[in-house]
Short mmCIF file of the C-alpha atoms (twelve columns), coordinates in Angstrom:
data_MODEL
# 
_entry.id   MODEL 
# 
loop_
_atom_site.group_PDB 
_atom_site.id 
_atom_site.type_symbol 
_atom_site.label_atom_id 
_atom_site.label_alt_id 
_atom_site.label_comp_id 
_atom_site.label_asym_id 
_atom_site.label_seq_id 
_atom_site.Cartn_x 
_atom_site.Cartn_y 
_atom_site.Cartn_z 
_atom_site.pdbx_PDB_model_num 
ATOM 1   C CA . UNK A 1   -1.225  -11.286 -13.351 1 
ATOM 2   C CA . UNK A 2   -3.613  -8.362  -13.292 1 
ATOM 3   C CA . UNK A 3   -1.587  -5.148  -13.384 1 
ATOM 4   C CA . UNK A 4   -2.885  -1.580  -12.975 1 
ATOM 5   C CA . UNK A 5   -1.027  1.192   -14.799 1 
ATOM 6   C CA . UNK A 6   -1.714  4.742   -13.632 1 
ATOM 7   C CA . UNK A 7   0.087   8.043   -14.259 1 
ATOM 8   C CA . UNK A 8   -0.459  11.660  -13.378 1 
ATOM 9   C CA . UNK A 9   -0.499  14.086  -16.316 1 
ATOM 10  C CA . UNK A 10  3.158   15.082  -16.026 1 
ATOM 11  C CA . UNK A 11  4.180   11.393  -15.801 1 
ATOM 12  C CA . UNK A 12  2.223   10.056  -18.793 1 
ATOM 13  C CA . UNK A 13  5.232   10.173  -21.126 1 
ATOM 14  C CA . UNK A 14  7.195   8.163   -18.538 1 
ATOM 15  C CA . UNK A 15  4.587   5.420   -18.301 1 
ATOM 16  C CA . UNK A 16  4.309   5.232   -22.103 1 
ATOM 17  C CA . UNK A 17  8.089   4.734   -22.328 1 
ATOM 18  C CA . UNK A 18  7.842   2.123   -19.555 1 
ATOM 19  C CA . UNK A 19  5.054   0.261   -21.396 1 
ATOM 20  C CA . UNK A 20  7.018   0.284   -24.650 1 
ATOM 21  C CA . UNK A 21  10.236  -0.812  -22.948 1 
ATOM 22  C CA . UNK A 22  8.510   -3.746  -21.240 1 
ATOM 23  C CA . UNK A 23  5.989   -4.539  -23.991 1 
ATOM 24  C CA . UNK A 24  7.078   -8.187  -24.233 1 
ATOM 25  C CA . UNK A 25  6.523   -8.689  -20.499 1 
ATOM 26  C CA . UNK A 26  3.365   -6.622  -20.092 1 
ATOM 27  C CA . UNK A 27  1.705   -8.264  -23.101 1 
ATOM 28  C CA . UNK A 28  1.647   -11.575 -21.184 1 
ATOM 29  C CA . UNK A 29  -0.529  -10.088 -18.443 1 
ATOM 30  C CA . UNK A 30  -3.952  -8.507  -18.031 1 
ATOM 31  C CA . UNK A 31  -3.581  -4.724  -17.943 1 
ATOM 32  C CA . UNK A 32  -5.885  -2.115  -16.436 1 
ATOM 33  C CA . UNK A 33  -5.527  1.659   -16.462 1 
ATOM 34  C CA . UNK A 34  -7.305  4.903   -15.780 1 
ATOM 35  C CA . UNK A 35  -8.723  7.049   -18.611 1 
ATOM 36  C CA . UNK A 36  -6.189  8.810   -20.776 1 
ATOM 37  C CA . UNK A 37  -3.305  6.697   -19.498 1 
ATOM 38  C CA . UNK A 38  -5.036  3.534   -20.695 1 
ATOM 39  C CA . UNK A 39  -5.899  5.043   -24.064 1 
ATOM 40  C CA . UNK A 40  -2.336  6.204   -24.649 1 
ATOM 41  C CA . UNK A 41  -0.772  2.903   -23.557 1 
ATOM 42  C CA . UNK A 42  -3.133  1.056   -25.870 1 
ATOM 43  C CA . UNK A 43  -2.504  3.387   -28.822 1 
ATOM 44  C CA . UNK A 44  1.190   4.161   -28.404 1 
ATOM 45  C CA . UNK A 45  2.555   0.961   -26.856 1 
ATOM 46  C CA . UNK A 46  0.180   -1.371  -28.713 1 
ATOM 47  C CA . UNK A 47  -0.982  -3.176  -25.578 1 
ATOM 48  C CA . UNK A 48  -4.465  -4.411  -24.715 1 
ATOM 49  C CA . UNK A 49  -5.720  -2.397  -21.738 1 
ATOM 50  C CA . UNK A 50  -9.017  -2.434  -19.866 1 
ATOM 51  C CA . UNK A 51  -9.774  1.226   -19.248 1 
ATOM 52  C CA . UNK A 52  -11.550 2.788   -16.293 1 
ATOM 53  C CA . UNK A 53  -12.630 6.374   -15.742 1 
ATOM 54  C CA . UNK A 54  -10.059 9.133   -15.441 1 
ATOM 55  C CA . UNK A 55  -8.519  9.253   -11.953 1 
ATOM 56  C CA . UNK A 56  -10.333 12.433  -10.851 1 
ATOM 57  C CA . UNK A 57  -13.623 11.027  -12.172 1 
ATOM 58  C CA . UNK A 58  -13.414 7.806   -10.153 1 
ATOM 59  C CA . UNK A 59  -10.844 5.661   -11.957 1 
ATOM 60  C CA . UNK A 60  -8.604  5.437   -8.893  1 
ATOM 61  C CA . UNK A 61  -11.595 4.216   -6.908  1 
ATOM 62  C CA . UNK A 62  -12.496 1.663   -9.583  1 
ATOM 63  C CA . UNK A 63  -9.006  0.201   -9.375  1 
ATOM 64  C CA . UNK A 64  -9.235  0.401   -5.584  1 
ATOM 65  C CA . UNK A 65  -12.391 -1.732  -5.735  1 
ATOM 66  C CA . UNK A 66  -10.460 -4.362  -7.726  1 
ATOM 67  C CA . UNK A 67  -7.734  -4.321  -5.077  1 
ATOM 68  C CA . UNK A 68  -10.260 -4.624  -2.233  1 
ATOM 69  C CA . UNK A 69  -11.886 -7.625  -3.910  1 
ATOM 70  C CA . UNK A 70  -8.477  -9.308  -4.470  1 
ATOM 71  C CA . UNK A 71  -8.780  -8.877  -8.259  1 
ATOM 72  C CA . UNK A 72  -5.602  -6.830  -8.796  1 
ATOM 73  C CA . UNK A 73  -2.096  -8.188  -8.267  1 
ATOM 74  C CA . UNK A 74  0.232   -5.279  -8.892  1 
ATOM 75  C CA . UNK A 75  0.009   -1.493  -9.308  1 
ATOM 76  C CA . UNK A 76  2.384   0.778   -11.208 1 
ATOM 77  C CA . UNK A 77  1.438   4.357   -10.381 1 
ATOM 78  C CA . UNK A 78  3.772   7.029   -11.705 1 
ATOM 79  C CA . UNK A 79  2.903   9.879   -9.370  1 
ATOM 80  C CA . UNK A 80  3.870   13.498  -9.793  1 
ATOM 81  C CA . UNK A 81  5.191   14.434  -6.344  1 
ATOM 82  C CA . UNK A 82  5.727   18.080  -7.290  1 
ATOM 83  C CA . UNK A 83  2.191   18.982  -8.384  1 
ATOM 84  C CA . UNK A 84  -0.832  19.147  -6.077  1 
ATOM 85  C CA . UNK A 85  -3.560  16.770  -7.231  1 
ATOM 86  C CA . UNK A 86  -7.199  17.784  -6.698  1 
ATOM 87  C CA . UNK A 87  -8.141  14.145  -6.078  1 
ATOM 88  C CA . UNK A 88  -5.355  13.468  -3.547  1 
ATOM 89  C CA . UNK A 89  -7.778  11.739  -1.109  1 
ATOM 90  C CA . UNK A 90  -8.578  9.162   -3.828  1 
ATOM 91  C CA . UNK A 91  -4.858  8.588   -4.433  1 
ATOM 92  C CA . UNK A 92  -4.217  8.138   -0.716  1 
ATOM 93  C CA . UNK A 93  -7.120  5.696   -0.471  1 
ATOM 94  C CA . UNK A 94  -5.761  3.657   -3.394  1 
ATOM 95  C CA . UNK A 95  -2.295  3.450   -1.851  1 
ATOM 96  C CA . UNK A 96  -3.810  2.574   1.536   1 
ATOM 97  C CA . UNK A 97  -5.746  -0.292  -0.074  1 
ATOM 98  C CA . UNK A 98  -2.498  -1.590  -1.584  1 
ATOM 99  C CA . UNK A 99  -0.978  -1.596  1.901   1 
ATOM 100 C CA . UNK A 100 -4.011  -3.214  3.549   1 
ATOM 101 C CA . UNK A 101 -4.264  -5.969  0.918   1 
ATOM 102 C CA . UNK A 102 -0.504  -6.473  0.490   1 
ATOM 103 C CA . UNK A 103 -0.515  -5.445  -3.178  1 
ATOM 104 C CA . UNK A 104 2.923   -4.485  -4.528  1 
ATOM 105 C CA . UNK A 105 2.880   -0.900  -5.745  1 
ATOM 106 C CA . UNK A 106 5.558   1.083   -7.553  1 
ATOM 107 C CA . UNK A 107 5.225   4.848   -7.435  1 
ATOM 108 C CA . UNK A 108 8.380   5.608   -9.410  1 
ATOM 109 C CA . UNK A 109 10.401  4.329   -12.356 1 
ATOM 110 C CA . UNK A 110 13.081  2.606   -10.277 1 
ATOM 111 C CA . UNK A 111 10.664  0.416   -8.328  1 
ATOM 112 C CA . UNK A 112 8.561   -0.273  -11.430 1 
ATOM 113 C CA . UNK A 113 11.670  -1.524  -13.248 1 
ATOM 114 C CA . UNK A 114 12.567  -3.810  -10.339 1 
ATOM 115 C CA . UNK A 115 9.036   -5.224  -10.078 1 
ATOM 116 C CA . UNK A 116 8.586   -5.844  -13.799 1 
ATOM 117 C CA . UNK A 117 12.005  -7.483  -14.159 1 
ATOM 118 C CA . UNK A 118 11.280  -9.734  -11.176 1 
ATOM 119 C CA . UNK A 119 7.963   -10.609 -12.797 1 
ATOM 120 C CA . UNK A 120 9.766   -11.506 -16.025 1 
ATOM 121 C CA . UNK A 121 12.237  -13.735 -14.164 1 
ATOM 122 C CA . UNK A 122 9.339   -15.417 -12.359 1 
ATOM 123 C CA . UNK A 123 10.761  -14.179 -9.040  1 
ATOM 124 C CA . UNK A 124 7.594   -12.358 -8.145  1 
ATOM 125 C CA . UNK A 125 5.589   -14.897 -6.156  1 
ATOM 126 C CA . UNK A 126 4.810   -12.247 -3.571  1 
ATOM 127 C CA . UNK A 127 1.693   -14.027 -2.245  1 
ATOM 128 C CA . UNK A 128 3.798   -17.111 -1.507  1 
ATOM 129 C CA . UNK A 129 6.450   -15.001 0.186   1 
ATOM 130 C CA . UNK A 130 3.861   -13.257 2.365   1 
ATOM 131 C CA . UNK A 131 2.242   -16.562 3.392   1 
ATOM 132 C CA . UNK A 132 5.663   -18.082 4.174   1 
ATOM 133 C CA . UNK A 133 6.535   -15.173 6.496   1 
ATOM 134 C CA . UNK A 134 3.318   -15.269 8.510   1 
# 
């Protein structure tokens, strides 16, 4: 699976801990991330990550393009709900694209844990589930 990992500044430590905790699962998949988040995950969690621009410089939009072209399968985006983000329209657009294209997205630790554990147990055939319910 192609998985995007994104985190606001105040959530970077959380996503690093998440990447370390689930290293054995994440290492089996193709990972993508925005700027500093990708660099830190690569360096500190020892995972191979394709890096895009920083979120405010267009990284969110680059990941959004992957979603729109059906080239991203899951998004883990640790958002900081208590701090205003100058690029909030880009964040909203990214989340909207996930909704439009039926891409599972976790915006907090609890949902990210559930999604990654389901992925590990091979219970995450979300495309099959969506097709079955249409």
